Amino acid sequence: MTQASVPAQAGVPAQAGAGPMVRAEQVHKSFGSIEVLKGIDLEVRAGEVCCLLGPSGSGKSTFLRCINHLEKINAGRIWVDGDLIGYRERGGKLHEMREKEVAAQRQAIGMVFQRFNLFPHKTALENVTEAPLLVRREKRAEVRDRAVALLERVGLGDKMSNYPSQLSGGQQQRVAIARALAMQPKLMLFDEPTSALDPELVGEVLDVMKDLARDGMTMIVVTHEIGFAREVGDSLVFIDGGVVVEHGNPREVIANPQHDRTKAFLAKVL
Amino acid sequence: MSLDTDSPERARPEPIQAVPVRHPGRWVAVAVIGVLVAMFVHLLVTNEAFNWSFMVDNMFRPPIMAGVRGSIALLVTSMLIGIVLGILLAIMRLSGNPILRGVAWAYTWFFRAVPRLVLAILFGNLGMLWSRIEFGLPFDRQIGALFGVQDFEARLFGFSATDLLTGFVAGMLALGLSEAAYMAEIVRAGIQSVDEGQTEAAQALGMTQGQILRRIVLPQAMRVIVPPTGNETIAMLKDTSLVAFVPVSTELFFQIRAVGSRTFQVFPMLVAATIWYLLLSSVLLVGQYYLERHFARGSGRAGQARARLRGMAVGGGGAAGGAGGV
């Protein structure tokens, strides 16, 4: 219907000459004395759907949270669309960004959480309109139209005045996706978006994500859904022990894993 | 198998009509309490010291009504100071700035450690420190002396201490500043009760700390903050009686003691004070009930019920879902 007013995705993969959407170089992250990430290198092109797979505790979620600076990295660099995340490089020295600058960088990066994290005191529609109104100070009518279109797109046109506690897990997660899209991000991060859902609700969330992928959205998805990775993913990254163990085409990696650890993991989950 | 139990041939069993368990202890308790209540009523009616007619004649006299108004004014102003300053202190306490954190901690430490009665008397005597309170360049005399100017003064305006620090203001400050220390802890608990994921989700959307606090965290914290704040208000009503020792004359307890000691009818007037505080507390209790009901609305079950009334109910049975993210 109002599909036309849905934000045009940064998609169009053939931005000739443009660098990768995400570039990570030797990313290290420690919590106290425990090193969770031990040098992760990764490149994600614009329009690519990259699936991160790995056993729990392998560091894949932590890496995702580093991309929008929810976690500070201890060494290495991350660029999103050419911008260094969290720091400014001046005269060969890194300067920490101010809180406002970090917040500005995050506007272009949408994130969807395992536990949805919808704002419980706001309706579905208010959840979606909150950030564009508050952060971008956009016009109320425009934001509202866009939010309605987004909620219709994720199949929740009839649930707009419901509070999160009145929605099922799958519906909440779809509102969360719409909320992230309302900021018109160039990159979407998904942190195990279906892990907290009842099995029969997983499909509806995956369908929305597939739709997004078809639209050309750049997506990094931490998931245990092998089927989704195989069907929608452009690349698959297997992380274990804080390092990238294997990286390649999802269908090839799943059918014919090269590394013993990948084989062992896939044998357990398939 | 399940079909069997549903089959129509099986008659519905008779409703259970068992002999209930007896509770002889309850009857003993009723008897004991009955005797005690009778003794108490007997005391109230027969003991001359109560002097009921004198109490009723005097408890609504103009100076006492002025005292009631004074106590309520003190309650409202000191709670306002307490709540506003308390929120500020809680935010300071949770901030990343170690100096603000330290200041908030020290403030809370001081005002929670010193009894309110002592604080009230202390503030009442602050006038002994200064005869005038003036605003301007700090250390102006010392700076003047440094440059060889005698009696250099750079002051903008000032008040006589007795004008500024009236008994009422001293009592209000003592109660309000001490209340802020307790409110800070209540607000801090409320803020910390909000799920960390709420802040993360808001950060991921590009909100700044101030926006997150104002729009996301504090509204959710209110449900935790309001009930203990109601208790604090009722406690504050009672604590306004402490400022009788500042001394503040436009205050209920001061006025009641004044009447009592002037007429040598101390006990009836103490009973009058008891009744007045009971009355005012009960009014606040009713207020607290409505306030809590208001803040429970819009979130959780109450909000759900309201939305259902509006006919926007969830279609299928998928409306389950606990209080998400709370």
Coordinates of C-alpha atoms in Angstrom, one line a residue:
Chain A
M1 CA 0.0 0.0 0.0
T2 CA 2.1 2.8 1.3
Q3 CA 5.1 0.8 0.4
A4 CA 6.5 3.8 -1.5
S5 CA 7.1 5.8 1.7
V6 CA 9.0 2.9 3.3
P7 CA 12.6 4.1 3.5
A8 CA 14.6 3.3 0.5
Q9 CA 17.3 1.0 1.7
A10 CA 20.9 1.9 1.2
G11 CA 20.9 -1.4 -0.6
V12 CA 21.8 -1.2 -4.3
P13 CA 24.9 -3.4 -3.9
A14 CA 26.5 -2.1 -7.1
Q15 CA 27.8 1.2 -5.6
A16 CA 30.8 1.0 -7.8
G17 CA 34.0 1.9 -6.2
A18 CA 32.5 2.3 -2.7
G19 CA 34.4 0.5 0.0
P20 CA 32.9 -2.2 2.2
M21 CA 29.9 -1.4 4.4
V22 CA 31.7 -2.9 7.4
R23 CA 35.4 -3.5 7.8
A24 CA 36.9 -5.0 11.0
E25 CA 40.6 -5.3 11.5
Q26 CA 42.2 -7.3 14.3
V27 CA 39.4 -6.6 16.7
H28 CA 40.3 -7.6 20.3
K29 CA 38.0 -7.4 23.3
S30 CA 38.6 -8.5 26.9
F31 CA 36.3 -8.5 29.9
G32 CA 38.7 -8.2 32.8
S33 CA 41.3 -10.9 32.3
I34 CA 39.2 -12.9 29.9
E35 CA 39.9 -12.3 26.2
V36 CA 36.7 -12.8 24.3
L37 CA 37.7 -11.6 20.9
K38 CA 41.3 -12.5 19.8
G39 CA 41.7 -10.6 16.5
I40 CA 38.7 -10.7 14.3
D41 CA 39.0 -9.6 10.6
L42 CA 35.8 -9.2 8.6
E43 CA 34.5 -7.4 5.5
V44 CA 30.9 -7.0 4.7
R45 CA 29.9 -5.5 1.4
A46 CA 26.9 -3.2 1.0
G47 CA 23.8 -5.2 0.5
E48 CA 25.4 -8.4 1.8
V49 CA 23.7 -10.7 4.4
C50 CA 26.4 -12.0 6.6
C51 CA 25.6 -14.7 9.1
L52 CA 27.8 -15.2 12.2
L53 CA 27.7 -18.8 13.5
G54 CA 29.4 -20.3 16.5
P55 CA 29.0 -22.1 19.8
S56 CA 27.8 -20.1 22.8
G57 CA 30.5 -18.1 24.3
S58 CA 32.5 -17.9 21.1
G59 CA 32.3 -14.1 21.0
K60 CA 30.0 -13.7 18.1
S61 CA 27.4 -11.5 20.0
T62 CA 30.2 -9.5 21.6
F63 CA 31.7 -8.8 18.1
L64 CA 28.2 -7.6 16.9
R65 CA 28.0 -5.3 19.9
C66 CA 31.4 -3.8 19.1
I67 CA 30.2 -2.8 15.7
N68 CA 27.8 -0.1 17.1
H69 CA 30.2 0.6 20.1
L70 CA 27.9 -0.9 22.8
E71 CA 31.2 -2.6 23.7
K72 CA 34.5 -0.7 23.6
I73 CA 37.2 -2.7 21.8
N74 CA 40.7 -3.0 23.3
A75 CA 42.6 -3.2 20.0
G76 CA 42.0 -3.1 16.3
R77 CA 39.7 -1.0 14.2
I78 CA 36.1 -1.1 13.0
W79 CA 34.8 1.0 10.1
V80 CA 31.1 1.3 9.1
D81 CA 30.7 2.9 5.7
G82 CA 34.2 4.3 5.9
D83 CA 33.7 5.9 9.3
L84 CA 35.9 4.7 12.2
I85 CA 33.6 3.6 15.0
G86 CA 34.0 5.2 18.4
Y87 CA 37.2 7.1 17.7
R88 CA 38.7 9.9 15.6
E89 CA 42.2 9.5 14.1
R90 CA 44.1 12.7 14.2
G91 CA 47.9 12.9 13.6
G92 CA 48.3 9.1 14.0
K93 CA 46.6 9.2 17.4
L94 CA 43.2 7.9 18.4
H95 CA 40.8 10.3 20.2
E96 CA 37.8 8.9 22.0
M97 CA 34.5 10.3 20.6
R98 CA 32.2 12.3 22.7
E99 CA 28.9 10.7 23.7
K100 CA 27.0 12.8 21.2
E101 CA 29.2 11.7 18.3
V102 CA 28.9 8.0 19.2
A103 CA 25.1 8.5 19.4
A104 CA 25.2 10.1 15.9
Q105 CA 27.1 7.1 14.5
R106 CA 24.7 4.7 16.0
Q107 CA 21.8 6.4 14.2
A108 CA 22.9 4.8 11.0
I109 CA 23.2 1.3 12.5
G110 CA 20.0 -0.5 13.5
M111 CA 20.1 -3.3 16.1
V112 CA 17.7 -6.0 17.0
F113 CA 18.2 -7.8 20.3
Q114 CA 17.6 -11.4 21.4
R115 CA 15.2 -10.1 24.2
F116 CA 13.4 -7.6 22.0
N117 CA 13.9 -4.7 24.5
L118 CA 10.8 -2.8 23.4
F119 CA 9.9 0.1 25.6
P120 CA 7.1 -1.4 27.7
H121 CA 5.5 2.0 28.6
K122 CA 5.0 2.9 24.9
T123 CA 2.6 1.4 22.3
A124 CA 4.0 -0.4 19.2
L125 CA 3.6 2.8 17.2
E126 CA 5.2 5.0 19.8
N127 CA 8.1 2.5 20.0
V128 CA 8.7 3.0 16.3
T129 CA 8.3 6.8 16.3
E130 CA 10.2 7.6 19.5
A131 CA 13.8 7.7 18.0
P132 CA 13.0 9.7 14.8
L133 CA 11.0 12.2 16.8
L134 CA 13.4 12.5 19.7
V135 CA 16.8 12.0 18.1
R136 CA 16.3 13.4 14.6
R137 CA 13.5 15.9 15.5
E138 CA 11.7 15.0 12.3
K139 CA 8.2 16.2 11.6
R140 CA 5.6 14.2 13.5
A141 CA 3.3 13.6 10.6
E142 CA 6.1 12.3 8.4
V143 CA 7.4 10.0 11.2
R144 CA 4.0 8.7 11.8
D145 CA 3.3 7.8 8.2
R146 CA 6.6 6.1 7.9
A147 CA 6.1 4.2 11.2
V148 CA 2.6 3.0 10.0
A149 CA 4.1 1.9 6.7
L150 CA 6.8 0.0 8.5
L151 CA 4.4 -1.7 10.9
E152 CA 2.2 -2.7 8.0
R153 CA 5.3 -4.1 6.3
V154 CA 6.1 -6.3 9.2
G155 CA 2.5 -7.4 9.3
L156 CA 1.4 -5.5 12.4
G157 CA -0.9 -2.9 10.9
D158 CA -3.6 -3.9 13.3
K159 CA -1.5 -3.9 16.5
M160 CA -0.2 -0.3 16.5
S161 CA -1.9 0.8 19.7
N162 CA -1.0 -2.3 21.6
Y163 CA 1.6 -2.2 24.4
P164 CA 4.4 -4.7 24.1
S165 CA 3.0 -6.8 27.0
Q166 CA 0.0 -7.4 24.8
L167 CA 2.0 -8.8 21.9
S168 CA 3.4 -12.3 21.4
G169 CA 7.2 -12.7 21.2
G170 CA 7.2 -12.9 17.5
Q171 CA 5.1 -9.7 17.2
Q172 CA 7.4 -7.9 19.7
Q173 CA 10.4 -8.8 17.7
R174 CA 8.8 -7.6 14.5
V175 CA 8.0 -4.3 16.2
A176 CA 11.6 -4.1 17.3
I177 CA 12.7 -4.6 13.6
A178 CA 10.4 -1.8 12.5
R179 CA 11.7 0.4 15.3
A180 CA 15.3 -0.1 14.1
L181 CA 14.2 0.5 10.4
A182 CA 12.5 3.8 11.4
M183 CA 15.9 5.4 11.7
Q184 CA 16.6 4.5 8.1
P185 CA 19.9 2.7 8.9
K186 CA 22.4 1.6 6.3
L187 CA 23.3 -1.5 8.3
M188 CA 21.2 -3.8 10.5
L189 CA 22.7 -5.9 13.3
F190 CA 20.6 -8.9 14.5
D191 CA 21.7 -10.5 17.8
E192 CA 20.1 -14.0 17.9
P193 CA 16.7 -12.5 16.9
T194 CA 14.8 -15.7 17.2
S195 CA 16.5 -17.4 20.1
A196 CA 14.0 -16.2 22.7
L197 CA 11.0 -17.2 20.6
D198 CA 8.6 -20.2 20.8
P199 CA 9.4 -22.5 17.8
E200 CA 6.1 -21.7 16.0
L201 CA 6.9 -17.9 16.1
V202 CA 10.4 -18.1 14.6
G203 CA 9.1 -18.3 11.0
E204 CA 7.3 -14.9 11.1
V205 CA 10.4 -13.1 12.2
L206 CA 12.6 -14.9 9.7
D207 CA 10.2 -14.0 6.9
V208 CA 10.5 -10.3 7.8
M209 CA 14.3 -10.6 7.7
K210 CA 14.2 -12.4 4.4
D211 CA 12.1 -9.6 3.0
L212 CA 14.6 -7.0 4.2
A213 CA 17.5 -9.0 2.7
R214 CA 15.7 -9.1 -0.7
D215 CA 15.3 -5.4 -0.4
G216 CA 19.1 -5.0 -0.4
M217 CA 19.6 -4.2 3.3
T218 CA 23.1 -4.9 4.6
M219 CA 22.7 -7.3 7.5
I220 CA 24.9 -9.0 10.0
V221 CA 23.0 -11.8 11.7
V222 CA 24.2 -13.8 14.7
T223 CA 22.0 -16.8 14.5
H224 CA 21.5 -20.5 15.2
E225 CA 19.1 -20.8 12.2
I226 CA 21.2 -22.8 9.8
G227 CA 18.3 -22.9 7.3
F228 CA 18.2 -19.1 7.3
A229 CA 21.9 -18.8 6.7
R230 CA 21.8 -21.3 3.9
E231 CA 18.8 -19.7 2.2
V232 CA 19.3 -16.0 2.7
G233 CA 23.0 -15.6 3.6
D234 CA 25.6 -14.3 1.2
S235 CA 28.4 -15.2 3.5
L236 CA 28.8 -17.3 6.6
V237 CA 31.4 -16.7 9.3
F238 CA 32.1 -19.4 11.8
I239 CA 33.6 -18.0 15.0
D240 CA 35.0 -20.1 17.8
G241 CA 37.2 -19.1 20.7
G242 CA 37.2 -15.5 19.6
V243 CA 38.7 -16.0 16.2
V244 CA 37.2 -16.5 12.7
V245 CA 37.6 -20.2 12.0
E246 CA 35.9 -20.3 8.6
H247 CA 34.5 -17.8 6.2
G248 CA 32.8 -18.5 2.9
N249 CA 29.6 -19.1 0.9
P250 CA 27.0 -20.5 3.4
R251 CA 25.9 -23.3 1.1
E252 CA 29.4 -24.5 0.6
V253 CA 30.5 -24.1 4.2
I254 CA 27.4 -25.9 5.5
A255 CA 27.6 -28.7 2.9
N256 CA 31.4 -29.1 3.1
P257 CA 33.0 -27.6 6.2
Q258 CA 36.8 -27.4 6.0
H259 CA 37.7 -27.0 9.6
D260 CA 37.3 -29.7 12.3
R261 CA 35.7 -27.3 14.7
T262 CA 33.1 -26.2 12.1
K263 CA 32.4 -29.8 11.3
A264 CA 31.9 -30.6 15.0
F265 CA 29.6 -27.6 15.5
L266 CA 27.5 -28.3 12.4
A267 CA 27.2 -32.0 13.3
K268 CA 25.6 -30.9 16.6
V269 CA 23.2 -28.3 15.3
L270 CA 22.1 -29.8 11.9
Chain B
M1 CA -8.4 -41.5 26.8
S2 CA -9.4 -37.9 27.0
L3 CA -12.5 -38.7 25.2
D4 CA -13.6 -41.0 28.0
T5 CA -13.7 -38.3 30.6
D6 CA -15.7 -36.1 28.3
S7 CA -18.2 -38.8 27.4
P8 CA -21.8 -37.7 28.2
E9 CA -22.8 -41.0 29.8
R10 CA -20.7 -40.3 32.9
A11 CA -22.8 -38.3 35.4
R12 CA -21.4 -35.2 37.0
P13 CA -20.4 -36.1 40.6
E14 CA -22.2 -34.5 43.5
P15 CA -20.7 -31.3 44.8
I16 CA -18.6 -31.9 47.9
Q17 CA -20.4 -31.1 51.2
A18 CA -17.8 -31.8 53.8
V19 CA -17.9 -30.7 57.5
P20 CA -15.5 -27.7 57.7
V21 CA -12.5 -27.7 60.1
R22 CA -13.4 -26.1 63.4
H23 CA -11.3 -23.1 64.7
P24 CA -11.8 -22.9 68.4
G25 CA -8.7 -20.7 68.7
R26 CA -10.5 -17.9 66.9
W27 CA -13.3 -17.8 69.5
V28 CA -10.8 -17.6 72.3
A29 CA -9.1 -14.7 70.5
V30 CA -12.4 -12.9 70.0
A31 CA -13.2 -13.2 73.7
V32 CA -9.8 -11.9 74.8
I33 CA -9.8 -9.0 72.4
G34 CA -13.4 -8.2 73.4
V35 CA -12.4 -7.8 77.0
L36 CA -9.4 -5.7 76.1
V37 CA -11.5 -3.4 73.9
A38 CA -14.1 -3.1 76.7
M39 CA -11.4 -2.1 79.2
F40 CA -10.1 0.6 76.7
V41 CA -13.5 2.1 76.0
H42 CA -14.2 2.1 79.8
L43 CA -10.9 4.0 80.3
L44 CA -11.8 6.6 77.6
V45 CA -15.2 7.2 79.0
T46 CA -14.6 7.2 82.7
N47 CA -11.1 8.7 83.2
E48 CA -11.5 12.4 84.0
A49 CA -8.0 13.2 82.6
F50 CA -9.2 13.0 79.0
N51 CA -11.5 15.9 79.5
W52 CA -13.1 15.3 76.1
S53 CA -15.3 18.4 76.1
F54 CA -12.2 20.6 76.6
M55 CA -10.4 18.8 73.8
V56 CA -13.2 19.2 71.3
D57 CA -13.7 22.9 72.2
N58 CA -10.0 23.6 71.7
M59 CA -8.7 21.4 68.9
F60 CA -10.3 23.6 66.1
R61 CA -9.4 27.0 67.5
P62 CA -7.8 29.5 65.1
P63 CA -4.2 29.2 66.3
I64 CA -4.4 25.4 66.0
M65 CA -5.9 25.7 62.5
A66 CA -3.1 28.0 61.6
G67 CA -0.7 25.4 62.9
V68 CA -2.4 22.7 60.7
R69 CA -2.0 25.0 57.7
G70 CA 1.7 25.6 58.6
S71 CA 2.4 21.9 59.0
I72 CA 0.8 21.2 55.6
A73 CA 2.8 24.0 54.0
L74 CA 6.0 22.6 55.6
L75 CA 5.1 19.1 54.3
V76 CA 4.6 20.3 50.8
T77 CA 7.7 22.5 50.5
S78 CA 10.0 20.1 52.2
M79 CA 8.8 17.1 50.1
L80 CA 9.3 19.2 46.9
I81 CA 12.8 20.1 47.9
G82 CA 13.4 16.4 48.8
I83 CA 12.0 15.0 45.5
V84 CA 13.7 17.4 43.2
L85 CA 17.1 17.3 45.0
G86 CA 16.7 13.5 45.4
I87 CA 16.3 12.9 41.7
L88 CA 19.3 15.2 41.1
L89 CA 21.4 13.3 43.6
A90 CA 20.4 9.9 42.3
I91 CA 21.5 10.9 38.8
M92 CA 24.8 12.3 40.1
R93 CA 25.3 9.0 42.1
L94 CA 24.8 6.9 38.9
S95 CA 26.8 9.2 36.6
G96 CA 30.2 8.4 35.1
N97 CA 31.7 11.5 36.7
P98 CA 33.6 10.4 39.8
I99 CA 33.4 13.8 41.4
L100 CA 29.6 14.0 41.1
R101 CA 29.4 10.5 42.4
G102 CA 31.5 11.4 45.4
V103 CA 29.6 14.5 46.2
A104 CA 26.3 12.7 46.1
W105 CA 27.6 9.9 48.3
A106 CA 29.0 12.4 50.8
Y107 CA 25.7 14.3 50.9
T108 CA 23.7 11.1 51.4
W109 CA 26.1 10.0 54.1
F110 CA 25.8 13.3 56.1
F111 CA 22.1 13.8 55.9
R112 CA 21.2 10.2 56.6
A113 CA 23.6 10.0 59.6
V114 CA 22.3 13.1 61.5
P115 CA 18.9 12.8 63.2
R116 CA 16.2 15.2 61.8
L117 CA 15.6 16.7 65.3
V118 CA 19.3 17.6 65.6
L119 CA 19.3 19.0 62.0
A120 CA 16.2 21.1 62.7
I121 CA 17.7 22.6 65.8
L122 CA 21.0 23.1 64.1
F123 CA 19.4 24.9 61.1
G124 CA 17.4 27.0 63.6
N125 CA 20.6 28.3 65.1
L126 CA 22.5 28.9 61.8
G127 CA 21.9 32.6 62.4
M128 CA 24.7 32.4 65.0
L129 CA 27.2 32.0 62.2
W130 CA 26.3 35.1 60.3
S131 CA 24.4 38.2 61.0
R132 CA 24.0 38.9 57.3
I133 CA 23.9 36.5 54.4
E134 CA 25.4 38.2 51.3
F135 CA 26.1 37.1 47.7
G136 CA 29.1 38.3 45.6
L137 CA 32.7 37.5 45.0
P138 CA 33.9 34.8 47.4
F139 CA 36.9 35.7 49.6
D140 CA 36.7 39.3 48.6
R141 CA 38.3 40.7 51.8
Q142 CA 41.2 38.3 51.5
I143 CA 41.7 39.1 47.8
G144 CA 41.6 42.8 48.7
A145 CA 44.2 42.3 51.4
L146 CA 46.3 40.5 48.9
F147 CA 46.4 43.6 46.7
G148 CA 46.8 45.9 49.7
V149 CA 43.2 47.3 49.6
Q150 CA 41.7 47.5 53.1
D151 CA 38.1 46.4 53.5
F152 CA 37.6 45.6 49.9
E153 CA 34.1 44.3 49.4
A154 CA 32.5 43.0 46.2
R155 CA 29.0 42.0 47.2
L156 CA 25.9 42.2 45.1
F157 CA 23.0 41.8 47.6
G158 CA 22.4 40.4 51.0
F159 CA 19.8 39.7 53.6
S160 CA 19.8 39.9 57.3
A161 CA 20.1 36.3 58.6
T162 CA 17.0 36.7 60.8
D163 CA 14.9 37.7 57.8
L164 CA 16.1 34.9 55.6
L165 CA 16.4 32.1 58.1
T166 CA 13.1 32.3 59.8
G167 CA 12.0 29.3 61.8
F168 CA 9.9 28.2 58.9
V169 CA 12.7 28.4 56.4
A170 CA 15.1 26.7 58.8
G171 CA 12.7 23.9 59.4
M172 CA 11.9 23.5 55.7
L173 CA 15.6 23.3 54.8
A174 CA 16.3 20.8 57.6
L175 CA 13.5 18.5 56.6
G176 CA 13.9 19.0 52.8
L177 CA 17.6 18.5 52.7
S178 CA 17.4 15.4 54.9
E179 CA 14.5 14.0 52.8
A180 CA 16.6 14.5 49.6
A181 CA 19.1 12.0 51.0
Y182 CA 16.4 9.3 51.4
M183 CA 14.7 10.2 48.1
A184 CA 18.0 9.8 46.3
E185 CA 18.3 6.2 47.5
I186 CA 14.6 5.6 46.4
V187 CA 15.1 7.1 43.0
R188 CA 18.4 5.3 42.6
A189 CA 16.7 1.9 43.3
G190 CA 14.0 2.8 40.8
I191 CA 16.4 3.7 38.1
Q192 CA 18.4 0.5 38.7
S193 CA 15.3 -1.6 38.6
V194 CA 14.9 -0.8 34.9
D195 CA 16.3 -3.5 32.7
E196 CA 19.7 -2.8 31.2
G197 CA 18.4 -3.9 27.8
Q198 CA 16.2 -0.7 27.8
T199 CA 19.2 1.5 27.9
E200 CA 21.0 -0.6 25.3
A201 CA 18.1 -0.5 22.9
A202 CA 17.8 3.3 23.3
Q203 CA 21.6 3.7 22.8
A204 CA 21.4 1.6 19.6
L205 CA 18.8 4.0 18.3
G206 CA 21.2 6.9 18.8
M207 CA 19.8 8.4 21.9
T208 CA 22.0 10.3 24.3
Q209 CA 22.2 9.6 28.1
G210 CA 20.0 12.5 28.9
Q211 CA 17.3 11.5 26.4
I212 CA 17.4 7.9 27.6
L213 CA 17.0 8.9 31.2
R214 CA 14.1 11.3 30.5
R215 CA 12.2 9.3 28.0
I216 CA 12.9 5.7 28.7
V217 CA 14.3 5.0 32.1
L218 CA 12.6 7.5 34.5
P219 CA 9.1 6.8 33.3
Q220 CA 9.6 3.1 33.9
A221 CA 11.3 3.8 37.2
M222 CA 8.2 5.7 38.4
R223 CA 6.4 2.5 39.2
V224 CA 9.1 1.6 41.7
I225 CA 9.6 5.1 43.0
V226 CA 6.0 6.2 43.7
P227 CA 5.0 3.7 46.5
P228 CA 8.0 4.4 48.8
T229 CA 7.6 8.1 48.1
G230 CA 4.1 7.9 49.4
N231 CA 5.5 6.4 52.6
E232 CA 8.1 9.1 52.8
T233 CA 5.4 11.8 52.5
I234 CA 3.4 10.3 55.4
A235 CA 6.6 10.0 57.5
M236 CA 7.4 13.6 56.6
L237 CA 3.9 14.7 57.9
K238 CA 4.8 13.3 61.3
D239 CA 8.3 14.7 61.2
T240 CA 7.0 18.2 60.7
S241 CA 6.3 18.1 64.5
L242 CA 10.1 18.1 65.0
V243 CA 10.3 21.7 63.9
A244 CA 8.4 22.7 67.0
F245 CA 11.9 22.6 68.5
V246 CA 13.5 25.0 66.0
P247 CA 11.3 26.6 67.2
V248 CA 8.6 27.2 64.5
S249 CA 5.4 28.6 66.0
T250 CA 3.1 28.2 62.9
E251 CA 3.1 24.5 63.3
L252 CA 0.5 22.1 64.6
F253 CA 2.4 20.4 67.4
F254 CA 3.8 23.7 68.7
Q255 CA 0.4 25.2 68.8
I256 CA -1.2 22.2 70.5
R257 CA 1.6 22.1 73.2
A258 CA 1.1 25.8 73.7
V259 CA -2.6 25.4 74.4
G260 CA -1.8 22.4 76.6
S261 CA 0.7 24.1 78.8
R262 CA -1.2 27.4 79.1
T263 CA -4.4 25.7 80.3
F264 CA -2.6 22.9 82.2
Q265 CA -4.7 20.5 80.1
V266 CA -1.6 18.7 78.7
F267 CA -3.1 15.3 78.1
P268 CA -6.3 16.3 76.3
M269 CA -4.2 18.3 73.9
L270 CA -1.8 15.4 73.3
V271 CA -4.8 13.3 72.3
A272 CA -5.9 16.2 70.0
A273 CA -2.5 16.0 68.3
T274 CA -2.9 12.3 67.9
I275 CA -6.3 12.7 66.3
W276 CA -5.0 15.5 64.0
Y277 CA -2.1 13.5 62.7
L278 CA -4.3 10.4 62.3
L279 CA -6.7 12.5 60.2
L280 CA -4.1 14.1 58.0
S281 CA -2.2 10.7 57.5
S282 CA -5.5 9.1 56.4
V283 CA -6.1 11.8 53.8
L284 CA -2.5 11.2 52.5
L285 CA -3.2 7.4 52.4
V286 CA -6.2 8.0 50.1
G287 CA -4.0 10.2 47.9
Q288 CA -1.3 7.6 47.7
Y289 CA -3.8 5.0 46.6
Y290 CA -4.9 7.1 43.7
L291 CA -1.4 8.1 42.7
E292 CA -0.2 4.5 42.6
R293 CA -3.2 3.5 40.6
H294 CA -2.4 6.3 38.1
F295 CA 1.2 5.2 37.6
A296 CA 0.3 1.5 37.3
R297 CA -1.8 2.6 34.3
G298 CA -0.4 2.5 30.8
S299 CA 2.0 -0.3 31.7
G300 CA 1.5 -4.0 32.5
R301 CA -1.9 -5.4 33.3
A302 CA -3.8 -2.2 33.9
G303 CA -2.8 -0.8 30.5
Q304 CA -3.9 -4.1 29.0
A305 CA -7.3 -3.8 30.5
R306 CA -7.7 -0.3 29.3
A307 CA -6.7 -1.1 25.8
R308 CA -9.2 -3.9 25.8
L309 CA -11.9 -1.5 26.9
R310 CA -11.1 0.7 24.0
G311 CA -11.8 -2.2 21.7
M312 CA -8.2 -2.5 20.5
A313 CA -7.9 -6.0 22.1
V314 CA -5.5 -8.5 20.8
G315 CA -7.2 -10.7 18.2
G316 CA -6.1 -14.2 18.7
G317 CA -5.0 -16.0 21.8
G318 CA -1.4 -14.8 21.4
A319 CA -1.8 -12.0 23.9
A320 CA 0.1 -13.9 26.5
G321 CA 3.7 -12.6 27.0
G322 CA 4.7 -11.6 30.5
A323 CA 5.5 -8.0 31.3
G324 CA 8.0 -7.8 28.5
G325 CA 11.3 -6.4 29.4
V326 CA 10.3 -5.3 32.8

